[in-house]
PDB file of N, CA and C in Angstrom:
ATOM      1  N   MET A  43     128.616 106.268 -97.830  1.00 65.00           N
ATOM      2  CA  MET A  43     126.994 106.454 -97.192  1.00 65.00           C
ATOM      3  C   MET A  43     126.786 107.336 -97.762  1.00 65.00           C
ATOM      4  N   LEU A  44     125.875 107.487 -99.289  1.00 92.00           N
ATOM      5  CA  LEU A  44     125.360 108.540 -99.816  1.00 92.00           C
ATOM      6  C   LEU A  44     124.208 109.131 -98.648  1.00 92.00           C
ATOM      7  N   ILE A  45     124.227 110.044 -98.147  1.00 95.00           N
ATOM      8  CA  ILE A  45     123.984 110.644 -97.208  1.00 95.00           C
ATOM      9  C   ILE A  45     125.193 111.576 -96.549  1.00 95.00           C
ATOM     10  N   HIS A  46     126.048 111.621 -96.055  1.00 95.00           N
ATOM     11  CA  HIS A  46     126.919 111.313 -96.005  1.00 95.00           C
ATOM     12  C   HIS A  46     127.619 112.721 -96.656  1.00 95.00           C
ATOM     13  N   GLU A  47     128.062 112.539 -98.051  1.00 97.00           N
ATOM     14  CA  GLU A  47     128.139 112.550 -99.668  1.00 97.00           C
ATOM     15  C   GLU A  47     127.136 113.331-100.206  1.00 97.00           C
ATOM     16  N   ALA A  48     126.059 113.267 -99.792  1.00 97.00           N
ATOM     17  CA  ALA A  48     124.546 114.782-100.270  1.00 97.00           C
ATOM     18  C   ALA A  48     125.506 115.537 -99.278  1.00 97.00           C
ATOM     19  N   ILE A  49     125.418 115.502 -98.075  1.00 98.00           N
ATOM     20  CA  ILE A  49     125.339 116.928 -96.671  1.00 98.00           C
ATOM     21  C   ILE A  49     126.575 117.499 -97.291  1.00 98.00           C
ATOM     22  N   ARG A  50     127.764 116.323 -97.457  1.00 97.00           N
ATOM     23  CA  ARG A  50     129.492 117.254 -97.773  1.00 97.00           C
ATOM     24  C   ARG A  50     128.875 118.053 -99.116  1.00 97.00           C
ATOM     25  N   GLU A  51     128.147 117.669 -99.781  1.00 97.00           N
ATOM     26  CA  GLU A  51     128.129 118.492-100.660  1.00 97.00           C
ATOM     27  C   GLU A  51     126.646 119.165-101.293  1.00 97.00           C
ATOM     28  N   ALA A  52     126.184 119.205-100.128  1.00 97.00           N
ATOM     29  CA  ALA A  52     125.183 120.221-100.078  1.00 97.00           C
ATOM     30  C   ALA A  52     125.884 122.233-100.725  1.00 97.00           C
ATOM     31  N   ASN A  53     124.594 122.445-100.950  1.00 96.00           N
ATOM     32  CA  ASN A  53     125.030 123.518-101.402  1.00 96.00           C
ATOM     33  C   ASN A  53     124.495 124.963-100.065  1.00 96.00           C
ATOM     34  N   THR A  54     123.509 124.626 -99.417  1.00 97.00           N
ATOM     35  CA  THR A  54     123.228 126.208 -98.647  1.00 97.00           C
ATOM     36  C   THR A  54     122.979 124.865 -97.360  1.00 97.00           C
ATOM     37  N   ARG A  55     122.487 125.949 -96.501  1.00 96.00           N
ATOM     38  CA  ARG A  55     121.917 125.502 -94.635  1.00 96.00           C
ATOM     39  C   ARG A  55     120.986 124.712 -95.186  1.00 96.00           C
ATOM     40  N   HIS A  56     120.301 125.387 -95.678  1.00 97.00           N
ATOM     41  CA  HIS A  56     118.046 124.102 -95.274  1.00 97.00           C
ATOM     42  C   HIS A  56     118.893 123.353 -96.542  1.00 97.00           C
ATOM     43  N   GLU A  57     119.718 122.945 -97.595  1.00 97.00           N
ATOM     44  CA  GLU A  57     119.235 121.412 -97.915  1.00 97.00           C
ATOM     45  C   GLU A  57     120.225 120.230 -96.379  1.00 97.00           C
ATOM     46  N   VAL A  58     121.759 121.176 -95.675  1.00 98.00           N
ATOM     47  CA  VAL A  58     121.693 120.614 -94.966  1.00 98.00           C
ATOM     48  C   VAL A  58     121.096 119.843 -93.795  1.00 98.00           C
ATOM     49  N   PHE A  59     119.873 120.665 -93.860  1.00 98.00           N
ATOM     50  CA  PHE A  59     119.276 120.540 -92.075  1.00 98.00           C
ATOM     51  C   PHE A  59     118.301 118.907 -92.354  1.00 98.00           C
ATOM     52  N   PHE A  60     117.169 119.420 -94.159  1.00 98.00           N
ATOM     53  CA  PHE A  60     116.657 118.748 -94.949  1.00 98.00           C
ATOM     54  C   PHE A  60     117.499 117.466 -95.155  1.00 98.00           C
ATOM     55  N   LEU A  61     119.392 116.968 -94.815  1.00 97.00           N
ATOM     56  CA  LEU A  61     119.303 116.309 -95.263  1.00 97.00           C
ATOM     57  C   LEU A  61     119.466 115.289 -94.164  1.00 97.00           C
ATOM     58  N   LEU A  62     119.565 116.551 -93.329  1.00 97.00           N
ATOM     59  CA  LEU A  62     120.022 115.773 -91.134  1.00 97.00           C
ATOM     60  C   LEU A  62     118.178 115.176 -91.445  1.00 97.00           C
ATOM     61  N   THR A  63     117.426 115.661 -91.374  1.00 97.00           N
ATOM     62  CA  THR A  63     116.319 115.371 -90.939  1.00 97.00           C
ATOM     63  C   THR A  63     115.565 114.639 -91.561  1.00 97.00           C
ATOM     64  N   ALA A  64     115.947 113.853 -93.204  1.00 96.00           N
ATOM     65  CA  ALA A  64     115.243 113.433 -93.186  1.00 96.00           C
ATOM     66  C   ALA A  64     116.084 111.608 -93.130  1.00 96.00           C
ATOM     67  N   TYR A  65     117.195 111.623 -92.257  1.00 95.00           N
ATOM     68  CA  TYR A  65     118.147 110.364 -91.570  1.00 95.00           C
ATOM     69  C   TYR A  65     117.642 110.845 -90.284  1.00 95.00           C
ATOM     70  N   VAL A  66     116.613 111.758 -90.041  1.00 95.00           N
ATOM     71  CA  VAL A  66     116.590 111.402 -87.623  1.00 95.00           C
ATOM     72  C   VAL A  66     115.169 110.697 -88.127  1.00 95.00           C
ATOM     73  N   GLU A  67     114.400 110.974 -89.876  1.00 95.00           N
ATOM     74  CA  GLU A  67     113.176 110.625 -89.419  1.00 95.00           C
ATOM     75  C   GLU A  67     113.234 109.005 -89.483  1.00 95.00           C
ATOM     76  N   ALA A  68     114.126 108.582 -90.342  1.00 93.00           N
ATOM     77  CA  ALA A  68     113.839 107.259 -91.197  1.00 93.00           C
ATOM     78  C   ALA A  68     114.854 106.594 -89.451  1.00 93.00           C
ATOM     79  N   VAL A  69     115.619 107.179 -88.418  1.00 91.00           N
ATOM     80  CA  VAL A  69     116.076 106.181 -88.192  1.00 91.00           C
ATOM     81  C   VAL A  69     114.478 106.350 -86.644  1.00 91.00           C
ATOM     82  N   GLY A  70     113.840 107.676 -86.556  1.00 88.00           N
ATOM     83  CA  GLY A  70     112.557 107.293 -85.725  1.00 88.00           C
ATOM     84  C   GLY A  70     111.507 106.169 -86.108  1.00 88.00           C
ATOM     85  N   TYR A  71     111.627 106.334 -87.718  1.00 90.00           N
ATOM     86  CA  TYR A  71     110.391 105.197 -88.020  1.00 90.00           C
ATOM     87  C   TYR A  71     110.793 103.774 -88.023  1.00 90.00           C
ATOM     88  N   CYS A  72     112.215 103.825 -87.877  1.00 87.00           N
ATOM     89  CA  CYS A  72     112.748 101.897 -87.660  1.00 87.00           C
ATOM     90  C   CYS A  72     112.936 102.120 -86.246  1.00 87.00           C
ATOM     91  N   ASP A  73     113.401 102.318 -85.091  1.00 84.00           N
ATOM     92  CA  ASP A  73     112.740 103.179 -83.485  1.00 84.00           C
ATOM     93  C   ASP A  73     111.828 102.915 -83.133  1.00 84.00           C
ATOM     94  N   LYS A  74     110.703 101.397 -83.234  1.00 81.00           N
ATOM     95  CA  LYS A  74     109.759 101.370 -82.361  1.00 81.00           C
ATOM     96  C   LYS A  74     109.603 101.518 -81.343  1.00 81.00           C
ATOM     97  N   GLY A  75     110.569 100.713 -79.868  1.00 79.00           N
ATOM     98  CA  GLY A  75     110.499 101.060 -79.216  1.00 79.00           C
ATOM     99  C   GLY A  75     111.318 102.287 -78.802  1.00 79.00           C
ATOM    100  N   SER A  76     111.808 102.863 -79.166  1.00 82.00           N
ATOM    101  CA  SER A  76     112.940 104.590 -78.874  1.00 82.00           C
ATOM    102  C   SER A  76     113.662 103.667 -77.306  1.00 82.00           C
ATOM    103  N   LEU A  77     114.057 103.408 -78.158  1.00 79.00           N
ATOM    104  CA  LEU A  77     115.925 102.150 -77.518  1.00 79.00           C
ATOM    105  C   LEU A  77     117.006 103.540 -77.723  1.00 79.00           C
ATOM    106  N   LEU A  78     116.936 104.212 -79.267  1.00 86.00           N
ATOM    107  CA  LEU A  78     117.874 104.842 -79.314  1.00 86.00           C
ATOM    108  C   LEU A  78     118.002 106.278 -78.199  1.00 86.00           C
ATOM    109  N   PRO A  79     119.405 107.408 -78.257  1.00 89.00           N
ATOM    110  CA  PRO A  79     119.113 107.855 -77.515  1.00 89.00           C
ATOM    111  C   PRO A  79     118.041 109.467 -78.725  1.00 89.00           C
ATOM    112  N   TRP A  80     117.005 109.891 -77.577  1.00 91.00           N
ATOM    113  CA  TRP A  80     117.081 111.667 -78.881  1.00 91.00           C
ATOM    114  C   TRP A  80     117.977 112.168 -79.803  1.00 91.00           C
ATOM    115  N   GLN A  81     119.022 112.207 -78.969  1.00 92.00           N
ATOM    116  CA  GLN A  81     120.019 112.981 -80.370  1.00 92.00           C
ATOM    117  C   GLN A  81     119.715 112.760 -81.558  1.00 92.00           C
ATOM    118  N   VAL A  82     118.989 111.024 -81.714  1.00 91.00           N
ATOM    119  CA  VAL A  82     119.523 109.996 -82.925  1.00 91.00           C
ATOM    120  C   VAL A  82     117.735 110.273 -83.740  1.00 91.00           C
ATOM    121  N   ARG A  83     116.986 110.411 -82.685  1.00 90.00           N
ATOM    122  CA  ARG A  83     115.199 110.307 -83.645  1.00 90.00           C
ATOM    123  C   ARG A  83     114.819 112.110 -82.941  1.00 90.00           C
ATOM    124  N   GLU A  84     114.866 112.545 -82.097  1.00 93.00           N
ATOM    125  CA  GLU A  84     114.228 113.932 -81.584  1.00 93.00           C
ATOM    126  C   GLU A  84     113.969 114.306 -82.968  1.00 93.00           C
ATOM    127  N   LEU A  85     112.803 114.747 -83.566  1.00 95.00           N
ATOM    128  CA  LEU A  85     112.668 116.291 -83.956  1.00 95.00           C
ATOM    129  C   LEU A  85     111.570 117.187 -83.349  1.00 95.00           C
ATOM    130  N   PRO A  86     112.189 118.959 -83.746  1.00 96.00           N
ATOM    131  CA  PRO A  86     112.478 119.390 -85.098  1.00 96.00           C
ATOM    132  C   PRO A  86     114.267 119.250 -85.054  1.00 96.00           C
ATOM    133  N   LEU A  87     115.216 119.309 -85.588  1.00 96.00           N
ATOM    134  CA  LEU A  87     116.455 120.470 -85.744  1.00 96.00           C
ATOM    135  C   LEU A  87     116.796 121.714 -85.039  1.00 96.00           C
ATOM    136  N   ALA A  88     116.816 122.375 -84.420  1.00 95.00           N
ATOM    137  CA  ALA A  88     117.120 123.613 -84.457  1.00 95.00           C
ATOM    138  C   ALA A  88     118.304 124.006 -84.377  1.00 95.00           C
ATOM    139  N   GLY A  89     118.851 124.341 -85.373  1.00 94.00           N
ATOM    140  CA  GLY A  89     120.226 124.880 -85.745  1.00 94.00           C
ATOM    141  C   GLY A  89     121.195 124.904 -85.126  1.00 94.00           C
ATOM    142  N   ILE A  90     122.313 125.264 -86.210  1.00 95.00           N
ATOM    143  CA  ILE A  90     124.025 125.243 -85.297  1.00 95.00           C
ATOM    144  C   ILE A  90     124.288 124.822 -84.209  1.00 95.00           C
ATOM    145  N   GLU A  91     123.882 125.721 -83.364  1.00 96.00           N
ATOM    146  CA  GLU A  91     124.018 124.737 -81.599  1.00 96.00           C
ATOM    147  C   GLU A  91     123.576 123.371 -81.947  1.00 96.00           C
ATOM    148  N   ASP A  92     121.604 123.441 -81.068  1.00 97.00           N
ATOM    149  CA  ASP A  92     121.671 122.474 -81.659  1.00 97.00           C
ATOM    150  C   ASP A  92     121.449 120.782 -82.048  1.00 97.00           C
ATOM    151  N   VAL A  93     122.601 120.687 -83.463  1.00 97.00           N
ATOM    152  CA  VAL A  93     123.665 120.070 -83.686  1.00 97.00           C
ATOM    153  C   VAL A  93     124.679 119.471 -82.653  1.00 97.00           C
ATOM    154  N   LYS A  94     125.210 120.785 -82.310  1.00 97.00           N
ATOM    155  CA  LYS A  94     126.475 120.650 -81.576  1.00 97.00           C
ATOM    156  C   LYS A  94     126.116 119.835 -80.244  1.00 97.00           C
ATOM    157  N   ALA A  95     124.887 120.164 -79.225  1.00 97.00           N
ATOM    158  CA  ALA A  95     124.660 119.520 -78.528  1.00 97.00           C
ATOM    159  C   ALA A  95     124.406 117.604 -78.363  1.00 97.00           C
ATOM    160  N   ARG A  96     123.811 118.161 -79.605  1.00 96.00           N
ATOM    161  CA  ARG A  96     123.231 116.426 -80.030  1.00 96.00           C
ATOM    162  C   ARG A  96     125.254 115.234 -80.411  1.00 96.00           C
ATOM    163  N   ILE A  97     125.598 115.981 -80.833  1.00 97.00           N
ATOM    164  CA  ILE A  97     127.321 115.624 -80.911  1.00 97.00           C
ATOM    165  C   ILE A  97     127.603 115.298 -79.533  1.00 97.00           C
ATOM    166  N   TYR A  98     127.767 116.050 -78.795  1.00 96.00           N
ATOM    167  CA  TYR A  98     127.778 116.264 -77.700  1.00 96.00           C
ATOM    168  C   TYR A  98     127.638 115.383 -76.880  1.00 96.00           C
ATOM    169  N   GLY A  99     125.940 114.618 -77.081  1.00 94.00           N
ATOM    170  CA  GLY A  99     125.313 114.579 -76.104  1.00 94.00           C
ATOM    171  C   GLY A  99     125.703 112.546 -76.779  1.00 94.00           C
ATOM    172  N   LEU A 100     125.895 112.847 -77.735  1.00 94.00           N
ATOM    173  CA  LEU A 100     126.166 110.937 -78.310  1.00 94.00           C
ATOM    174  C   LEU A 100     127.751 110.726 -78.157  1.00 94.00           C
ATOM    175  N   HIS A 101     128.408 112.037 -78.185  1.00 93.00           N
ATOM    176  CA  HIS A 101     129.802 111.455 -77.485  1.00 93.00           C
ATOM    177  C   HIS A 101     130.129 110.336 -75.947  1.00 93.00           C
ATOM    178  N   LEU A 102     129.215 111.771 -75.500  1.00 91.00           N
ATOM    179  CA  LEU A 102     128.539 111.303 -73.166  1.00 91.00           C
ATOM    180  C   LEU A 102     128.550 109.401 -74.069  1.00 91.00           C
ATOM    181  N   ARG A 103     127.304 109.178 -74.750  1.00 88.00           N
ATOM    182  CA  ARG A 103     126.710 108.571 -74.655  1.00 88.00           C
ATOM    183  C   ARG A 103     127.876 107.288 -75.316  1.00 88.00           C
ATOM    184  N   VAL A 104     128.503 107.441 -76.038  1.00 86.00           N
ATOM    185  CA  VAL A 104     129.014 106.326 -77.126  1.00 86.00           C
ATOM    186  C   VAL A 104     130.218 106.492 -75.646  1.00 86.00           C
ATOM    187  N   ARG A 105     131.182 106.592 -75.376  1.00 86.00           N
ATOM    188  CA  ARG A 105     131.654 107.241 -73.490  1.00 86.00           C
ATOM    189  C   ARG A 105     131.333 106.118 -72.391  1.00 86.00           C
ATOM    190  N   GLY A 106     129.872 106.225 -72.746  1.00 84.00           N
ATOM    191  CA  GLY A 106     129.418 105.572 -71.314  1.00 84.00           C
ATOM    192  C   GLY A 106     128.741 103.835 -71.680  1.00 84.00           C
ATOM    193  N   MET A 107     128.781 103.410 -72.785  1.00 79.00           N
ATOM    194  CA  MET A 107     129.155 102.316 -73.642  1.00 79.00           C
ATOM    195  C   MET A 107     130.394 101.400 -72.954  1.00 79.00           C
ATOM    196  N   THR A 108     129.477 100.475 -71.927  1.00 72.00           N
ATOM    197  CA  THR A 108     130.722  99.427 -71.820  1.00 72.00           C
ATOM    198  C   THR A 108     131.317  98.809 -73.036  1.00 72.00           C
ATOM    199  N   PRO A 109     132.152  98.388 -72.794  1.00 70.00           N
ATOM    200  CA  PRO A 109     133.282  97.359 -74.125  1.00 70.00           C
ATOM    201  C   PRO A 109     132.027  96.098 -74.485  1.00 70.00           C
ATOM    202  N   GLY A 110     131.204  95.160 -73.867  1.00 65.00           N
ATOM    203  CA  GLY A 110     129.828  94.705 -73.786  1.00 65.00           C
ATOM    204  C   GLY A 110     128.549  94.856 -74.584  1.00 65.00           C
ATOM    205  N   TYR A 111     129.228  95.888 -74.452  1.00 62.00           N
ATOM    206  CA  TYR A 111     127.442  96.384 -75.434  1.00 62.00           C
ATOM    207  C   TYR A 111     126.587  95.119 -75.769  1.00 62.00           C
ATOM    208  N   ASP A 112     125.558  95.071 -75.491  1.00 67.00           N
ATOM    209  CA  ASP A 112     125.132  94.065 -76.236  1.00 67.00           C
ATOM    210  C   ASP A 112     124.170  94.313 -77.619  1.00 67.00           C
ATOM    211  N   ASP A 113     123.454  95.253 -77.590  1.00 76.00           N
ATOM    212  CA  ASP A 113     122.704  95.683 -78.477  1.00 76.00           C
ATOM    213  C   ASP A 113     123.464  96.482 -80.227  1.00 76.00           C
ATOM    214  N   GLU A 114     124.195  95.570 -81.064  1.00 79.00           N
ATOM    215  CA  GLU A 114     125.294  96.295 -81.613  1.00 79.00           C
ATOM    216  C   GLU A 114     124.700  97.138 -83.266  1.00 79.00           C
ATOM    217  N   ILE A 115     123.612  97.008 -82.573  1.00 80.00           N
ATOM    218  CA  ILE A 115     122.383  97.730 -84.061  1.00 80.00           C
ATOM    219  C   ILE A 115     122.035  99.498 -82.645  1.00 80.00           C
ATOM    220  N   ALA A 116     122.305  99.325 -82.137  1.00 81.00           N
ATOM    221  CA  ALA A 116     122.393 100.396 -81.361  1.00 81.00           C
ATOM    222  C   ALA A 116     123.403 101.372 -81.251  1.00 81.00           C
ATOM    223  N   ARG A 117     124.928 100.598 -80.886  1.00 84.00           N
ATOM    224  CA  ARG A 117     126.098 101.022 -81.211  1.00 84.00           C
ATOM    225  C   ARG A 117     126.346 101.108 -82.508  1.00 84.00           C
ATOM    226  N   ARG A 118     126.176 100.698 -83.071  1.00 86.00           N
ATOM    227  CA  ARG A 118     126.252 100.850 -85.079  1.00 86.00           C
ATOM    228  C   ARG A 118     125.339 102.343 -85.445  1.00 86.00           C
ATOM    229  N   THR A 119     124.453 102.510 -85.058  1.00 87.00           N
ATOM    230  CA  THR A 119     123.325 103.801 -84.981  1.00 87.00           C
ATOM    231  C   THR A 119     123.712 105.155 -84.372  1.00 87.00           C
ATOM    232  N   ILE A 120     124.480 104.416 -83.270  1.00 89.00           N
ATOM    233  CA  ILE A 120     124.852 105.647 -82.824  1.00 89.00           C
ATOM    234  C   ILE A 120     125.843 106.621 -82.901  1.00 89.00           C
ATOM    235  N   ASN A 121     127.071 105.399 -83.520  1.00 91.00           N
ATOM    236  CA  ASN A 121     128.381 106.053 -84.106  1.00 91.00           C
ATOM    237  C   ASN A 121     128.391 106.790 -85.174  1.00 91.00           C
ATOM    238  N   ASP A 122     126.901 105.927 -85.970  1.00 92.00           N
ATOM    239  CA  ASP A 122     126.605 106.944 -87.174  1.00 92.00           C
ATOM    240  C   ASP A 122     126.171 107.975 -87.498  1.00 92.00           C
ATOM    241  N   ALA A 123     125.653 107.915 -86.031  1.00 94.00           N
ATOM    242  CA  ALA A 123     124.361 109.629 -85.961  1.00 94.00           C
ATOM    243  C   ALA A 123     125.623 110.830 -85.619  1.00 94.00           C
ATOM    244  N   LEU A 124     126.595 109.833 -85.238  1.00 95.00           N
ATOM    245  CA  LEU A 124     127.857 110.989 -84.599  1.00 95.00           C
ATOM    246  C   LEU A 124     127.979 111.390 -85.575  1.00 95.00           C
ATOM    247  N   GLU A 125     128.792 110.398 -86.965  1.00 96.00           N
ATOM    248  CA  GLU A 125     129.388 110.937 -87.597  1.00 96.00           C
ATOM    249  C   GLU A 125     128.920 111.758 -88.730  1.00 96.00           C
ATOM    250  N   LEU A 126     127.781 111.466 -88.589  1.00 96.00           N
ATOM    251  CA  LEU A 126     127.198 112.721 -90.103  1.00 96.00           C
ATOM    252  C   LEU A 126     126.860 113.555 -89.259  1.00 96.00           C
ATOM    253  N   TYR A 127     126.218 113.828 -87.275  1.00 97.00           N
ATOM    254  CA  TYR A 127     125.558 115.456 -86.967  1.00 97.00           C
ATOM    255  C   TYR A 127     127.365 116.195 -87.380  1.00 97.00           C
ATOM    256  N   THR A 128     128.493 115.245 -87.085  1.00 97.00           N
ATOM    257  CA  THR A 128     130.167 115.492 -87.395  1.00 97.00           C
ATOM    258  C   THR A 128     129.950 116.380 -88.535  1.00 97.00           C
ATOM    259  N   THR A 129     129.720 115.802 -89.594  1.00 97.00           N
ATOM    260  CA  THR A 129     129.600 115.907 -91.016  1.00 97.00           C
ATOM    261  C   THR A 129     128.740 116.898 -91.364  1.00 97.00           C
ATOM    262  N   ALA A 130     127.542 117.518 -91.063  1.00 97.00           N
ATOM    263  CA  ALA A 130     126.656 118.127 -91.088  1.00 97.00           C
ATOM    264  C   ALA A 130     127.662 119.571 -90.383  1.00 97.00           C
ATOM    265  N   LEU A 131     128.464 119.514 -89.599  1.00 98.00           N
ATOM    266  CA  LEU A 131     128.633 120.548 -88.431  1.00 98.00           C
ATOM    267  C   LEU A 131     129.625 121.377 -89.489  1.00 98.00           C
ATOM    268  N   ARG A 132     130.092 120.538 -89.292  1.00 97.00           N
ATOM    269  CA  ARG A 132     131.325 120.870 -90.342  1.00 97.00           C
ATOM    270  C   ARG A 132     131.253 121.618 -91.984  1.00 97.00           C
ATOM    271  N   ARG A 133     130.104 120.728 -91.862  1.00 98.00           N
ATOM    272  CA  ARG A 133     129.607 121.912 -93.854  1.00 98.00           C
ATOM    273  C   ARG A 133     128.521 122.866 -93.357  1.00 98.00           C
ATOM    274  N   LEU A 134     128.388 122.774 -92.484  1.00 97.00           N
ATOM    275  CA  LEU A 134     127.259 123.904 -92.297  1.00 97.00           C
ATOM    276  C   LEU A 134     128.583 125.234 -91.962  1.00 97.00           C
ATOM    277  N   ALA A 135     129.483 124.934 -90.982  1.00 96.00           N
ATOM    278  CA  ALA A 135     130.636 125.177 -90.661  1.00 96.00           C
ATOM    279  C   ALA A 135     131.611 126.096 -91.844  1.00 96.00           C
ATOM    280  N   SER A 136     131.503 125.458 -92.885  1.00 96.00           N
ATOM    281  CA  SER A 136     131.889 125.651 -94.600  1.00 96.00           C
ATOM    282  C   SER A 136     131.632 126.598 -95.331  1.00 96.00           C
ATOM    283  N   LEU A 137     129.773 126.603 -95.144  1.00 96.00           N
ATOM    284  CA  LEU A 137     128.710 127.424 -96.004  1.00 96.00           C
ATOM    285  C   LEU A 137     128.946 129.089 -95.407  1.00 96.00           C
ATOM    286  N   GLN A 138     128.857 128.462 -93.893  1.00 92.00           N
ATOM    287  CA  GLN A 138     129.035 130.095 -92.742  1.00 92.00           C
ATOM    288  C   GLN A 138     130.001 130.556 -93.467  1.00 92.00           C
ATOM    289  N   GLU A 139     131.546 129.727 -93.726  1.00 91.00           N
ATOM    290  CA  GLU A 139     133.015 130.379 -93.744  1.00 91.00           C
ATOM    291  C   GLU A 139     132.999 131.430 -95.390  1.00 91.00           C
ATOM    292  N   GLU A 140     132.071 129.971 -95.857  1.00 87.00           N
ATOM    293  CA  GLU A 140     132.178 131.053 -97.546  1.00 87.00           C
ATOM    294  C   GLU A 140     130.856 132.059 -97.671  1.00 87.00           C
ATOM    295  N   ALA A 141     129.802 132.171 -96.409  1.00 79.00           N
ATOM    296  CA  ALA A 141     129.053 133.519 -96.713  1.00 79.00           C
ATOM    297  C   ALA A 141     129.627 134.259 -96.429  1.00 79.00           C
ATOM    298  N   SER A 142     130.867 134.132 -95.953  1.00 78.00           N
ATOM    299  CA  SER A 142     131.244 134.908 -94.538  1.00 78.00           C
ATOM    300  C   SER A 142     132.591 136.296 -95.652  1.00 78.00           C
ATOM    301  N   GLU A 143     133.346 135.166 -96.374  1.00 72.00           N
ATOM    302  CA  GLU A 143     134.353 135.815 -97.808  1.00 72.00           C
ATOM    303  C   GLU A 143     133.419 136.025 -98.550  1.00 72.00           C
ATOM    304  N   ASP A 144     132.629 135.846 -99.019  1.00 67.00           N
ATOM    305  CA  ASP A 144     131.387 136.385-100.534  1.00 67.00           C
ATOM    306  C   ASP A 144     131.430 137.718 -99.651  1.00 67.00           C
ATOM    307  N   LEU A 145     131.192 137.666 -98.115  1.00 66.00           N
ATOM    308  CA  LEU A 145     130.718 139.862 -98.465  1.00 66.00           C
ATOM    309  C   LEU A 145     132.166 139.812 -97.740  1.00 66.00           C
ATOM    310  N   ALA A 146     132.804 139.782 -97.720  1.00 68.00           N
ATOM    311  CA  ALA A 146     133.848 140.188 -97.878  1.00 68.00           C
ATOM    312  C   ALA A 146     134.729 140.781 -99.157  1.00 68.00           C
ATOM    313  N   HIS A 147     134.012 140.054 -99.595  1.00 67.00           N
ATOM    314  CA  HIS A 147     134.748 140.973-101.086  1.00 67.00           C
ATOM    315  C   HIS A 147     133.575 141.655-101.665  1.00 67.00           C
ATOM    316  N   ALA A 148     132.792 141.218-101.370  1.00 70.00           N
ATOM    317  CA  ALA A 148     131.200 142.048-102.221  1.00 70.00           C
ATOM    318  C   ALA A 148     131.956 143.676-101.394  1.00 70.00           C
ATOM    319  N   ALA A 149     132.031 144.342-100.155  1.00 61.00           N
ATOM    320  CA  ALA A 149     131.850 144.836 -99.966  1.00 61.00           C
ATOM    321  C   ALA A 149     133.176 145.700-100.574  1.00 61.00           C
TER     322      ALA A 149
END
């Protein structure tokens, strides 16, 4: 998926949050009945802790789905959002680590 790749290759935190915001806006636009959980469709994103909270909430949502959950589109969207937020969190952590290493080398 292109957005996953773009997030993995983002050069700054700002780029990661910009891409996440674009994703949330697109999903929200398609979810006219607000059937998806808030973690997938609500803005603004409020930093790394917010991303972690959304991941946790989506994990709970996936676990709560019954095996015969009849809305396959919602299931796929929730799983995709979970994967995307996890990718973003990993990239944000990586960028933070890179920044810390740069500071250590500069000192």
